[in-house]
Coordinates of C-alpha atoms in Angstrom, one line a residue:
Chain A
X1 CA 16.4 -18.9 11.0
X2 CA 19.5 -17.8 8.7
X3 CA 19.2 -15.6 6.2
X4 CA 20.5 -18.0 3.4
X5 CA 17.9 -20.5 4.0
X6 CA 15.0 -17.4 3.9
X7 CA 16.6 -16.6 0.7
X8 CA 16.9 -20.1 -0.5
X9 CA 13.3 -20.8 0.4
X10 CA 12.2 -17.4 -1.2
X11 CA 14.1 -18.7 -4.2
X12 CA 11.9 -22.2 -4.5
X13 CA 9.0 -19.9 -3.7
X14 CA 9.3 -17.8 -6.6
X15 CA 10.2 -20.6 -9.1
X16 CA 7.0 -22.6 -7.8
X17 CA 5.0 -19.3 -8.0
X18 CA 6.6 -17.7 -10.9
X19 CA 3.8 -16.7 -12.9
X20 CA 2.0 -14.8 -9.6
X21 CA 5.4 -13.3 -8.9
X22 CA 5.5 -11.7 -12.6
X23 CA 2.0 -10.7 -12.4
X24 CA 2.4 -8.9 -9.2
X25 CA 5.9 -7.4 -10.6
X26 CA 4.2 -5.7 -13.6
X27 CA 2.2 -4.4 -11.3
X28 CA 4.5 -2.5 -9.6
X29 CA 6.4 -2.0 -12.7
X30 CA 3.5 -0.3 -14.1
X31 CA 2.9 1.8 -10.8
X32 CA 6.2 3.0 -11.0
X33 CA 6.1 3.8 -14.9
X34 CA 3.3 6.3 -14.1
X35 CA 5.2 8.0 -11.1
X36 CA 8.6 8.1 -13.2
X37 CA 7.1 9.8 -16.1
X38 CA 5.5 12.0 -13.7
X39 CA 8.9 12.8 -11.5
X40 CA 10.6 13.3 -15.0
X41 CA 8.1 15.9 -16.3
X42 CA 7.8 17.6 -13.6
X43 CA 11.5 18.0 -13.0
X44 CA 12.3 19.2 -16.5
X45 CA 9.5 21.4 -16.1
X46 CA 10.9 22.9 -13.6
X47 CA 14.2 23.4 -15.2
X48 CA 12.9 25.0 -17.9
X49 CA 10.8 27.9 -15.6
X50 CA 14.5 28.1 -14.2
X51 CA 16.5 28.1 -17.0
X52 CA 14.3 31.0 -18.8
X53 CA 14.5 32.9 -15.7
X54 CA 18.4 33.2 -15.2
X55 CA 18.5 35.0 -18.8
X56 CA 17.0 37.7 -17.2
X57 CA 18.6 41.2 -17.0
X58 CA 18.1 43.9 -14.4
X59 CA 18.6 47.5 -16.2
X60 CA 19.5 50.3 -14.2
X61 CA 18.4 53.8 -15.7
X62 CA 20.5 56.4 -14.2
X63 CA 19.1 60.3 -13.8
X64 CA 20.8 62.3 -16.4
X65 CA 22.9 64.7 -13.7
X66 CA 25.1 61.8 -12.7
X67 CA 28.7 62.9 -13.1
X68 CA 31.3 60.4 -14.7
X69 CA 33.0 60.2 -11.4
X70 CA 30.1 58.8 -9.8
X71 CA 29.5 56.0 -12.0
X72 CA 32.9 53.5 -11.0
X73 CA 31.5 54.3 -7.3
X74 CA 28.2 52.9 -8.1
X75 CA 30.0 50.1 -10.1
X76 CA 31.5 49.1 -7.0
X77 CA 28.4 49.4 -5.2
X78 CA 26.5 46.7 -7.8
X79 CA 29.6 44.4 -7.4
X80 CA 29.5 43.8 -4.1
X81 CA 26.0 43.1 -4.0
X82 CA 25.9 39.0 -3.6
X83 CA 24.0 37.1 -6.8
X84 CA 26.0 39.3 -9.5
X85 CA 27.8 37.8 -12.1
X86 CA 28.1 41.0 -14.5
X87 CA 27.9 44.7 -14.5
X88 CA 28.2 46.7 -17.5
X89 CA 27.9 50.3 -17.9
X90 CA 25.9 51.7 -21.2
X91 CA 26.7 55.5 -21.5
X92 CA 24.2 58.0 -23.1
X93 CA 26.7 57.8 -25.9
X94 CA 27.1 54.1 -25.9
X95 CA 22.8 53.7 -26.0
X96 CA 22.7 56.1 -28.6
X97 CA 24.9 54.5 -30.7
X98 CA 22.9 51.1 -30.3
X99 CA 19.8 52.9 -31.4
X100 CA 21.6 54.0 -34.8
X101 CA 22.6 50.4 -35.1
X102 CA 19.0 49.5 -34.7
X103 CA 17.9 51.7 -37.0
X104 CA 20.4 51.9 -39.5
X105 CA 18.2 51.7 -42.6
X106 CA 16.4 54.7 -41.4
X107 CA 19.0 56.9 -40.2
X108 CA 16.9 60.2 -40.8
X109 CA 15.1 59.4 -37.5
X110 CA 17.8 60.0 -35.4
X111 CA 18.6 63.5 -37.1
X112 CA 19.1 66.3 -35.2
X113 CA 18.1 64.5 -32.2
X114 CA 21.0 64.9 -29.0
X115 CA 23.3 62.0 -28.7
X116 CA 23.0 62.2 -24.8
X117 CA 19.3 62.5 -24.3
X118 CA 19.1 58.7 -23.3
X119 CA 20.2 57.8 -19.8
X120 CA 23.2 56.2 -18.7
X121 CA 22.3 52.8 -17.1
X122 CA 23.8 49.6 -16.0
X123 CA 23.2 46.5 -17.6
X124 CA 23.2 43.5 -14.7
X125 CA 23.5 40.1 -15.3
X126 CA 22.5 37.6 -12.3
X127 CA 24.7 34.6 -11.4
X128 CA 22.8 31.7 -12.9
X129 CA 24.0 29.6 -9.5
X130 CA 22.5 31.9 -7.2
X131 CA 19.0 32.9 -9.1
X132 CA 16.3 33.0 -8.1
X133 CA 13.2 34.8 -8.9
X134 CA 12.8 36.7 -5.4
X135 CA 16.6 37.4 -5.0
X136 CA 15.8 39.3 -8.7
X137 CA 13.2 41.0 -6.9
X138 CA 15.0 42.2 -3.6
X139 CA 18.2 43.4 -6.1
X140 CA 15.7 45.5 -7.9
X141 CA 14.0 47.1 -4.7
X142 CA 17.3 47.9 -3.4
X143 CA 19.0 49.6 -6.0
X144 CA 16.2 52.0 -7.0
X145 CA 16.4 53.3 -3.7
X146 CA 19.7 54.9 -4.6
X147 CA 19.5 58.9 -5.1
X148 CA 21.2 58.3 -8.2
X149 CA 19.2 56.1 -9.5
X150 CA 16.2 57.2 -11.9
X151 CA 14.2 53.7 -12.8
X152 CA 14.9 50.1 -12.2
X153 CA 14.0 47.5 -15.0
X154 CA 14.1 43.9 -14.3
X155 CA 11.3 42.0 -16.7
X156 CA 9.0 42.2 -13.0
X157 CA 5.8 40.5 -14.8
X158 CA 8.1 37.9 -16.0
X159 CA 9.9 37.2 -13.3
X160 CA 6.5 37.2 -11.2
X161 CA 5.1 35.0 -14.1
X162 CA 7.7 32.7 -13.3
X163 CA 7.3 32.7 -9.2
X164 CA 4.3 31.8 -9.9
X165 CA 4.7 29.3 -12.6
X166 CA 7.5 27.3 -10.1
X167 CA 5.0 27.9 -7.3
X168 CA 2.2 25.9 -9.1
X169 CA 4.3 23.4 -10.4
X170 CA 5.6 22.6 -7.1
X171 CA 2.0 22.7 -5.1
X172 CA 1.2 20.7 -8.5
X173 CA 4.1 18.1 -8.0
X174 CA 3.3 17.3 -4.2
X175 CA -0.2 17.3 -4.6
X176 CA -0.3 14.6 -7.7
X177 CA 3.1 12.6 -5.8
X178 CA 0.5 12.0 -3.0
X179 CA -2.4 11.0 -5.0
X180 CA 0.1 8.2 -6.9
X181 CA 1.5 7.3 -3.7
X182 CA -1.8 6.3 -2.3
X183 CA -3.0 4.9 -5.6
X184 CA 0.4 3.4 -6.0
X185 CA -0.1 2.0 -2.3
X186 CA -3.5 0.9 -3.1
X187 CA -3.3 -1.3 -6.2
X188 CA 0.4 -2.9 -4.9
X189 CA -1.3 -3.5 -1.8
X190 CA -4.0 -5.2 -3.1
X191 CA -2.1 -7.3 -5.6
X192 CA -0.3 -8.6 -2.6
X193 CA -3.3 -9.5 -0.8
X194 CA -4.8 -11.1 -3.7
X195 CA -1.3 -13.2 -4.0
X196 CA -1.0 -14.1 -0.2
X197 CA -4.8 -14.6 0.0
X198 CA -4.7 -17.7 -2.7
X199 CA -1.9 -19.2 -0.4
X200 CA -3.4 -19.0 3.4
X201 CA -3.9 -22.9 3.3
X202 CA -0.5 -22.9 2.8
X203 CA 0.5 -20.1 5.5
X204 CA -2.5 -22.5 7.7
X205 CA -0.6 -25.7 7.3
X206 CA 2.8 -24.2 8.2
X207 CA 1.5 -22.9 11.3
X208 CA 0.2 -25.9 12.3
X209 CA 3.0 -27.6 11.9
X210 CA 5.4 -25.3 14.5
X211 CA 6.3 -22.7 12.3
X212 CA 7.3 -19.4 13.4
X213 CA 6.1 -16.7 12.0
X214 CA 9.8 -15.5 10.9
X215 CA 9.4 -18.8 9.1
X216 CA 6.6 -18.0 7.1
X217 CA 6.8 -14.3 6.7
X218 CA 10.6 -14.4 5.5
X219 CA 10.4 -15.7 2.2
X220 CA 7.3 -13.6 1.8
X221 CA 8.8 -10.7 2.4
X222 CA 12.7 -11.3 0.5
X223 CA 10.4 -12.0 -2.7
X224 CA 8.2 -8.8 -2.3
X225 CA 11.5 -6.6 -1.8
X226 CA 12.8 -8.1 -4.8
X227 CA 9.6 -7.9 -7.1
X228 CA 9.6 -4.2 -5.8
X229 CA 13.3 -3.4 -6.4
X230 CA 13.3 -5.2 -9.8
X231 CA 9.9 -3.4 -10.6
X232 CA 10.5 -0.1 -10.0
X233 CA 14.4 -1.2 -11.3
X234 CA 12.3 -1.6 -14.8
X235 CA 10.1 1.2 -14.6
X236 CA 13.5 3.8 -14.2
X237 CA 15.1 1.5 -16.9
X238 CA 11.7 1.7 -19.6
X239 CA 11.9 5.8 -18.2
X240 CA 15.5 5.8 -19.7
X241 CA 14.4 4.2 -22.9
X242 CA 11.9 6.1 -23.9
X243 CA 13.8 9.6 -22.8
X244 CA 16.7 8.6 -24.8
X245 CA 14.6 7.9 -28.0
X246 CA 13.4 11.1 -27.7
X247 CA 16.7 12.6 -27.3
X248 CA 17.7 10.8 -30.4
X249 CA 15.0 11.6 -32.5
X250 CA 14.6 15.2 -32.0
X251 CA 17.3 16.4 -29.7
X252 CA 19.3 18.1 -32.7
X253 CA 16.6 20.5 -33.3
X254 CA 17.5 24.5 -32.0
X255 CA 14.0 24.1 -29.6
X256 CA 14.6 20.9 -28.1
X257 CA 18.2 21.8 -27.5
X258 CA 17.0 25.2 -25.4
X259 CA 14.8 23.1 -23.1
X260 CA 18.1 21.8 -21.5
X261 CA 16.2 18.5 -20.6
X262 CA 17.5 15.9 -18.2
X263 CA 16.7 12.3 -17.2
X264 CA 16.0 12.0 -13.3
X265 CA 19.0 13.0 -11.2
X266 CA 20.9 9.3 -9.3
X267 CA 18.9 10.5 -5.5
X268 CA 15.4 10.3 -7.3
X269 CA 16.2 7.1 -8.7
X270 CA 17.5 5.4 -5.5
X271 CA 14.3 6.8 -3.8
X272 CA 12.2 5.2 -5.9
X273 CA 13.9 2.3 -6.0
X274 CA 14.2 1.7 -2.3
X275 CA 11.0 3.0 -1.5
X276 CA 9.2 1.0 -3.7
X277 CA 11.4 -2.4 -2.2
X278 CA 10.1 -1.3 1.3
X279 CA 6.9 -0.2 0.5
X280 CA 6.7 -3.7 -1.3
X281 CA 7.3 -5.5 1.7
X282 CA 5.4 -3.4 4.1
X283 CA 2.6 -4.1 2.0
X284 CA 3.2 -8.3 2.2
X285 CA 3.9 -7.7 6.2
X286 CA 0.5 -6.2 6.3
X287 CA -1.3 -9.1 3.9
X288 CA 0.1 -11.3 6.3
X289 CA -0.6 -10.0 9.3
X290 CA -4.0 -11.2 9.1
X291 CA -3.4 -14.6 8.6
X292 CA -0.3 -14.7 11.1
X293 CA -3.2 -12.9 13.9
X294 CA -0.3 -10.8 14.8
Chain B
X1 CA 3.3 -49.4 24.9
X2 CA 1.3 -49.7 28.0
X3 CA 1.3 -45.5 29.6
X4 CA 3.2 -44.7 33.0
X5 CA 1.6 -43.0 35.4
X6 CA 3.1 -39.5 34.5
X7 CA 0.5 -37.6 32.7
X8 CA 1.4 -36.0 29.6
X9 CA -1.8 -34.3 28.8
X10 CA -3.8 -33.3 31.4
X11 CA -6.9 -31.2 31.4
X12 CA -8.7 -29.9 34.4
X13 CA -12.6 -28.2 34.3
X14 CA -12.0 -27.4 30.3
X15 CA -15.0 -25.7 28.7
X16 CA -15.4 -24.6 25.2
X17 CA -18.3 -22.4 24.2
X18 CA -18.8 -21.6 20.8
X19 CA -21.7 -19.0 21.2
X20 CA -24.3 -18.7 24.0
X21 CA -26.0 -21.7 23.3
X22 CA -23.1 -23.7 21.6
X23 CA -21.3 -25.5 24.5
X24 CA -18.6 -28.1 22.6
X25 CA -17.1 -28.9 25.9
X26 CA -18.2 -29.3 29.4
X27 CA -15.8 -29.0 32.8
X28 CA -13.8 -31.9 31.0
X29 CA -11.2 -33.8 33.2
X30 CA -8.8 -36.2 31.9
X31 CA -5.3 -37.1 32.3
X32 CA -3.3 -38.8 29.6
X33 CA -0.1 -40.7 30.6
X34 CA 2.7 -40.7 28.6
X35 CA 2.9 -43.7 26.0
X36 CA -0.7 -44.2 26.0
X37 CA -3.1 -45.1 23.0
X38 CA -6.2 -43.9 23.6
X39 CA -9.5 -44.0 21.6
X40 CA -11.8 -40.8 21.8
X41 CA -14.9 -41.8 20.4
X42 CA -18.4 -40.5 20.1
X43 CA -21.1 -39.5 17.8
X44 CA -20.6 -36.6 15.4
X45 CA -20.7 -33.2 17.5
X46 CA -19.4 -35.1 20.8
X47 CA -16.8 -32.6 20.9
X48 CA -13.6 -35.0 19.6
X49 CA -12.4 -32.7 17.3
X50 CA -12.9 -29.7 19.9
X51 CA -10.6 -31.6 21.9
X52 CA -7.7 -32.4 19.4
X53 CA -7.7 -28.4 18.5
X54 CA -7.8 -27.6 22.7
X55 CA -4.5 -29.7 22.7
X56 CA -2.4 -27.9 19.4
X57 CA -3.8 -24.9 20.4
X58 CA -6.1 -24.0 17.2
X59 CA -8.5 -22.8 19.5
X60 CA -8.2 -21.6 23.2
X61 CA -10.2 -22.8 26.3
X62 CA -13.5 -20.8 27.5
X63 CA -12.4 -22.0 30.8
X64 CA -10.6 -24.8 32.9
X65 CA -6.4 -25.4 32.3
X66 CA -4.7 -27.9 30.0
X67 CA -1.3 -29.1 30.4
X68 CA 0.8 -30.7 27.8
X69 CA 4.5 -32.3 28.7
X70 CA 4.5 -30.0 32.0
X71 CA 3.6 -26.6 29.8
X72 CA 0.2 -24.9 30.9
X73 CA -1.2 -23.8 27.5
X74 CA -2.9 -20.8 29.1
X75 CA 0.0 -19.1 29.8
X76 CA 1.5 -19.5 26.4
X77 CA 1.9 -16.8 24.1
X78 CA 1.5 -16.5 20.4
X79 CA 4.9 -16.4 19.9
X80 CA 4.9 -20.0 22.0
X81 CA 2.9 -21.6 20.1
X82 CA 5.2 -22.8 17.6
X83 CA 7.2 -24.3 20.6
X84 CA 3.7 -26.5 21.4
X85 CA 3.0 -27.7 17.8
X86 CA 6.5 -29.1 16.8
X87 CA 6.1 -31.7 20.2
X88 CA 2.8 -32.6 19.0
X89 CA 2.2 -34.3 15.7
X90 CA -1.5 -33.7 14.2
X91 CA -3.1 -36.2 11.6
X92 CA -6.6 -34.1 10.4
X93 CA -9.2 -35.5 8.6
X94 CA -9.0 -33.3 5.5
X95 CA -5.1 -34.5 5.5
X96 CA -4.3 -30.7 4.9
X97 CA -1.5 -31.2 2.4
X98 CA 0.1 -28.8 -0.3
X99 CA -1.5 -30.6 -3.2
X100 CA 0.8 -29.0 -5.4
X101 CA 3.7 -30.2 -3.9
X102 CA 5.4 -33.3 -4.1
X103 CA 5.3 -36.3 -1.7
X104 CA 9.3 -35.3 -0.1
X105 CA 8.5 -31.8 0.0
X106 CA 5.6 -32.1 2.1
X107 CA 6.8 -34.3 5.0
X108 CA 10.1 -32.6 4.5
X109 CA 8.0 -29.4 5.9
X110 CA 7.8 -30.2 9.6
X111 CA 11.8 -30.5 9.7
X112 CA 12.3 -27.3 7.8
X113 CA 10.3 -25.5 10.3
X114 CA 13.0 -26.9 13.1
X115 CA 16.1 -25.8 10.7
X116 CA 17.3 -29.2 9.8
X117 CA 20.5 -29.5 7.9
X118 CA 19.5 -30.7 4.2
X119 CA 21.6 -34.1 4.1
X120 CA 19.8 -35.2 7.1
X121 CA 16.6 -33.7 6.9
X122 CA 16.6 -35.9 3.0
X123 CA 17.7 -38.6 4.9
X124 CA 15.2 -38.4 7.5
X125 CA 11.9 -37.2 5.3
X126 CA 13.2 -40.6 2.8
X127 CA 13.1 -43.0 6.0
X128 CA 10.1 -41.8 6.7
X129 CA 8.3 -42.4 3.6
X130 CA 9.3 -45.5 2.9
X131 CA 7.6 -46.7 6.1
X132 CA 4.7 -45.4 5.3
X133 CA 5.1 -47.5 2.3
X134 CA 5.6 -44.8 -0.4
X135 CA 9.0 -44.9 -1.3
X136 CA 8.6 -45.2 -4.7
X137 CA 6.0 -42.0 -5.0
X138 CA 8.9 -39.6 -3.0
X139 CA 8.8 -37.0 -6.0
X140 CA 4.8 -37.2 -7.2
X141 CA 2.9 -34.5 -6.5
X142 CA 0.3 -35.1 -3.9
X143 CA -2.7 -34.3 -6.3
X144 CA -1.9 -37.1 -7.6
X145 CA -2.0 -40.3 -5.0
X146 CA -5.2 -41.9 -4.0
X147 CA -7.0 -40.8 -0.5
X148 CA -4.9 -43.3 1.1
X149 CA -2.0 -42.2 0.3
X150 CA -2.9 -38.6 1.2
X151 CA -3.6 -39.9 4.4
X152 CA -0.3 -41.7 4.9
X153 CA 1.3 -38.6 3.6
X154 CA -0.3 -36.5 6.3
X155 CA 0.9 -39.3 9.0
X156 CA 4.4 -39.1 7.5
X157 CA 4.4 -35.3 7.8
X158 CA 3.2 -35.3 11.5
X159 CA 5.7 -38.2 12.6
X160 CA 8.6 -37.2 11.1
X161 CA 9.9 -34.6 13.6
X162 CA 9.3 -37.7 16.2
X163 CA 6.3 -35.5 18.3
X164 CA 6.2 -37.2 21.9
X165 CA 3.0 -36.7 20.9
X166 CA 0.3 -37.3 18.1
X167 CA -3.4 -36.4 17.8
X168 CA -5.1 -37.8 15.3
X169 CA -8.3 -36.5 13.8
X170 CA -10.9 -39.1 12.0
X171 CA -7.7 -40.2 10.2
X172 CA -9.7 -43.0 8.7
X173 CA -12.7 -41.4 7.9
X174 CA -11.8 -41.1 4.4
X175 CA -10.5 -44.7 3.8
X176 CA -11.7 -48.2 3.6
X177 CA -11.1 -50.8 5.4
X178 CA -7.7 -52.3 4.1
X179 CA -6.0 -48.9 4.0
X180 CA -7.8 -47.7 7.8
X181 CA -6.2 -51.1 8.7
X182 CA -2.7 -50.3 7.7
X183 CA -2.9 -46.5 9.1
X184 CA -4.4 -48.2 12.9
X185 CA -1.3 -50.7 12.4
X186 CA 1.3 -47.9 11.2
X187 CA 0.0 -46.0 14.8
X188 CA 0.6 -49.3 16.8
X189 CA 3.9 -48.7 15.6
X190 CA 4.2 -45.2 16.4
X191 CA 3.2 -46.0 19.8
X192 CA 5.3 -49.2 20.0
X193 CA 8.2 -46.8 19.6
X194 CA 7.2 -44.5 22.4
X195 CA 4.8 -42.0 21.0
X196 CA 1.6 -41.5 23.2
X197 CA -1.7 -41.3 20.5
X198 CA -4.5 -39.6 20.8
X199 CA -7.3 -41.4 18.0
X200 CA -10.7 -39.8 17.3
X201 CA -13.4 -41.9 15.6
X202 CA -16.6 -42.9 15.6
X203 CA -15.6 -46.2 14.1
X204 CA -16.3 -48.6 17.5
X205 CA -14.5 -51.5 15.1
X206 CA -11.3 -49.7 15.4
X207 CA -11.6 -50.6 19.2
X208 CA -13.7 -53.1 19.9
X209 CA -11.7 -56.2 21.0
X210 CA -8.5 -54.0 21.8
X211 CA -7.2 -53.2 25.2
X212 CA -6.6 -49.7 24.3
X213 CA -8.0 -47.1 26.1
X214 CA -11.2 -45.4 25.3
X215 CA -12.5 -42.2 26.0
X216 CA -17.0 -41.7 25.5
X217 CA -17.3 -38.3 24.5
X218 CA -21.1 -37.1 24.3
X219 CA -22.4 -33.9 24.6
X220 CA -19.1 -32.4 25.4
X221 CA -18.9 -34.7 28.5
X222 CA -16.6 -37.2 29.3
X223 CA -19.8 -40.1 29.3
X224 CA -17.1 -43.2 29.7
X225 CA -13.6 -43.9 30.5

C-alpha cells in the first residue's frame, strides 16, 4: 500500500481518535519530562565535578641543592610532558617574597628569618582539554621520581574526591537511565495496549474483510511515531523552558555563574527524540501483534 | 442463477472439534457450484455458523480439505488470508460494523483494503448504497439507523468489492418480516448478477416453496441435500 495513503489514513485516524491520541501523547510527554530532567542534572553535574577539577595545580617542591642551571633543564622536561598547559618557576626568593605579601601587616614574623629557606618549586597548570583526574595522578607519580625533586603536591584527596565523585555519578546515571527506560517502556507500553485494546473490533472487522496486516498496522504505527516524536519533542521543549527561567532568574548571581551550566548538548536530544519515536512504535507493533496472531 | 457444474466451494471429510467432546462438524462433504443459492439450515448448534467461518477462514479445519475457487485453504498461509476474504463477501449476524462511523465509510472499507482510487471507490461505495436503499443516510453514523439498516449496511459492505462469493450468516435473524424480505430479495439480486450465496437460517419460510437449494445441517452432519 503507499505511503501517502498510510499517512492519509493515519491522519483520519487521529482526527477520529483525537482525544486517545492526546491522552497517550501526555503520556509519553510526561515519561520523557522525567528522563530529560534527569539527563540534564546529571550532565551538569558532571560538569561541574569537571570543571572544579581542571583548577587544580600540581606544585613541585624542589630539594634545596638544585643549582640555577638545572632548573631551565627541568623546565623543559615539564613541557614536554603531554596534558601541560603552564609551567612556572617560584624561586626561594620569589616564595619568600609571597609570604611577606601574605603577611604584610605582621612583618616582624618574617624577621631574621633567611629569604632562601623555602624551596624552589614549579607551579603546573593542566590543560583544561586534556584533564582528567587520573592523568593528574600519573603527572604527579612521575615527576616525584626525579632526583631533583623533593615533594610533589597536587590537591591528591581532592582529585581522588573527584574520581570518585564522577565515578558515582556515572554508575548513578546508567543505573537510574535503566530503571526509567524500563519504567518509561512500561507505562508507554501499556498506554498503547490500553488504546489498541479498545479498538480490536475494529482491527477484527478489517481482517475480515481482506485486510493485510500492512493495512492495519500502518496507520497504527505512523500515529505512534508521531505521538512519540511530538512527545518527547515537548518534553525537550518544556526541559528548555524551565532551564531558561532559571537562567533568567538567577543566572546573574557570582554562584550560579561558576556552575558553568548547560542545557542538553544537540546528540542527547536527537536520541531522545528518535528513541522515543521508535520505541513508540515498537511498542504499538507489539500491542498489535496480538490481535494480528502474528 | 441456476449453478454450473464447476464447484466453487468444495469440501471433502471436513471435521471441526472444538474440545474432546465438542464435535461442530463431522467428515462433511459438499460441493458448491458456482452461481448457486443455497440454503444451510438447521437447528441452533447444527454447525451452520461453523461452516460459514471454515469457508473465510476464521477458524481452521480439525481435519478433511476445503477448496474455494480452486485454492486449497490448508495450504494457505497467514499472510494468504487476506487474498481468501476479499473473494468472499461475509454478511454476520451481529452485522459487525464500526458504529461510530458513518454509513459511506463503512462499506467504503472493503475497497480501501484493495487500494481503490478515491473518485471511484466514492463512486462505487455511493452505487452501492443506494441499492441497498440508503442513499439518503450515506453520511449518518451507523449508531444511528435501525437494525435493518445495520443489516443492509453490512450486505452493502460485503458486496461492494463484487466477492464471487458471499456467505451469509443468520442475516435475518435480527429483522422482521418486511425488512428479512427485502434482504432475501436484495440476495436474489446478488445471485441474479452472478454471485454464488451461501444463506444460513433456521427460518424454513425463507425456503419453503423456493427451488433453491437446501443444505440439513444436524449434528454437524450433512442430514439432507
Amino acid at each position: 500500500m503507499p505511503f501517502g495513503i498510510i499517512l492519509k489514513r493515519a491522519f483520519r485516524d487521529i482526527r477520529q481518535n483525537l482525544v486517545t491520541h492526546l491522552m497517550t501523547t501526555l503520556v509519553v510527554v510526561l515519561t520523557c519530562l522525567i528522563f530529560v530532567f534527569f539527563n540534564l542534572f546529571s550532565i551538569n553535574l558532571q560538569r561541574i565535578a569537571d570543571h572544579f577539577g581542571k583548577e587544580l595545580a600540581i606544585i613541585v617542591y624542589l630539594k634545596k641543592d638544585v643549582s640555577q642551571e638545572k632548573v631551565p633543564v627541568l623546565y623543559q622536561k615539564i613541557v614536554s610532558i603531554k596534558g601541560i598547559k603552564e609551567v612556572k618557576f617560584v624561586s626561594s626568593e620569589d616564595a619568600f617574597k609571597r609570604l611577606e605579601r601574605y603577611f604584610s601587616n605582621e612583618r616582624e614574623i618574617l624577621a631574621g628569618v633567611d629569604p632562601t629557606f623555602l624551596p624552589p618549586a614549579f607551579e603546573i597548570q593542566i590543560d583544561k582539554a586534556l584533564y582528567n583526574p587520573n592523568r593528574v595522578k600519573e603527572i604527579a607519580k612521575e615527576i616525584s621520581k626525579w632526583n631533583e625533586v623533593d615533594k610533589v603536591q597536587y590537591g591528591k584527596e581532592w582529585v581522588d574526591r573527584l574520581e570518585n565523585f564522577s565515578k558515582m555519578v556515572r554508575t548513578a546515571l546508567i543505573f537510574c537511565a535503566a530503571l526509567l527506560l524500563v519504567t518509561a517502556a512500561f507505562v508507554v507500553s501499556n498506554t498503547i495496549k490500553l488504546t489498541v485494546y479498545a479498538r480490536q473490533d475494529e482491527i477484527e472487522i478489517m481482517r475480515l474483510v481482506g485486510a493485510t496486516n500492512g493495512f492495519i498496522m500502518g496507520p497504527y504505527l505512523v500515529a505512534s511515531l508521531l505521538q512519540g516524536l511530538l512527545g518527547s519533542g515537548a518534553a525537550v521543549a518544556l526541559a528548555f523552558l524551565a532551564y531558561s527561567y532559571l537562567i533568567r532568574a538567577f543566572g546573574n548571581s557570582s554562584f550560579w555563574e561558576s556552575l558553568h551550566l548547560q542545557f542538553l548538548p544537540a546528540e542527547n536530544i536527537i536520541s531522545i527524540v528518535v528513541v522515543s519515536g521508535l520505541f513508540c512504535m515498537l511498542g504499538t507493533a507489539m500491542a498489535l501483534r496480538r490481535f494480528l496472531k502474528l | 442463477m441456476i449453478g454450473t457444474e464447476q464447484p466453487i466451494i468444495e469440501l471433502k471429510k471436513v471435521s471441526k472439534r472444538y474440545a474432546r467432546d465438542i464435535l461442530a462438524l463431522d467428515e462433511v462433504d459438499l460441493k458448491i457450484s458456482k452461481g448457486e443459492f443455497v440454503f444451510l439450515t438447521g437447528p441452533s448448534g447444527a454447525g451452520k455458523s461453523t461452516l460459514l467461518k471454515l469457508l473465510y477462514l476464521a477458524e481452521r479445519p480439525t481435519a478433511g480439505s476445503i477448496n474455494i475457487e480452486g485454492l486449497d485453504l490448508s495450504g494457505l498461509s497467514r499472510s494468504q488470508i487476506p487474498q481468501l476474504r476479499r473473494k468472499v463477501g461475509v454478511i454476520f449476524q451481529d452485522f459487525k460494523l464500526l458504529y461510530n462511523r458513518s454509513v459511506f465509510e463503512n462499506v467504503a472499507l472493503s475497497l480501501e483494503v484493495l487500494g481503490f482510487k478515491r473518485e471511484q471507490l466514492t463512486k462505487r461505495v455511493k452505487q452501492v448504497i443506494e441499492g441497498v436503499g440508503l442513499g439518503d443516510k450515506l453520511y449518518r453514523k451507523v449508531i444511528q439507523l435501525s437494525g435493518g439498516e445495520q443489516q443492509r449496511v453490512a450486505i452493502a459492505r460485503a458486496v461492494v468489492n463484487r466477492p464471487p462469493i458471499i456467505l451469509a450468516d443468520e442475516p435475518t435473524g435480527n429483522l422482521d418480516r418486511k425488512r428479512t424480505r427485502e434482504v432475501v430479495a436484495l440476495m436474489d439480486e446478488l445471485n441474479a448478477r452472478g454471485a454464488t450465496i451461501v444463506f444460513a437460517t433456521h427460518d424454513e419460510t425463507l425456503f419453503r416453496n423456493t427451488h433453491r437449494r437446501v443444505i440439513l445441517l444436524e449434528k454437524g452432519k450433512i442430514k439432507e441435500d
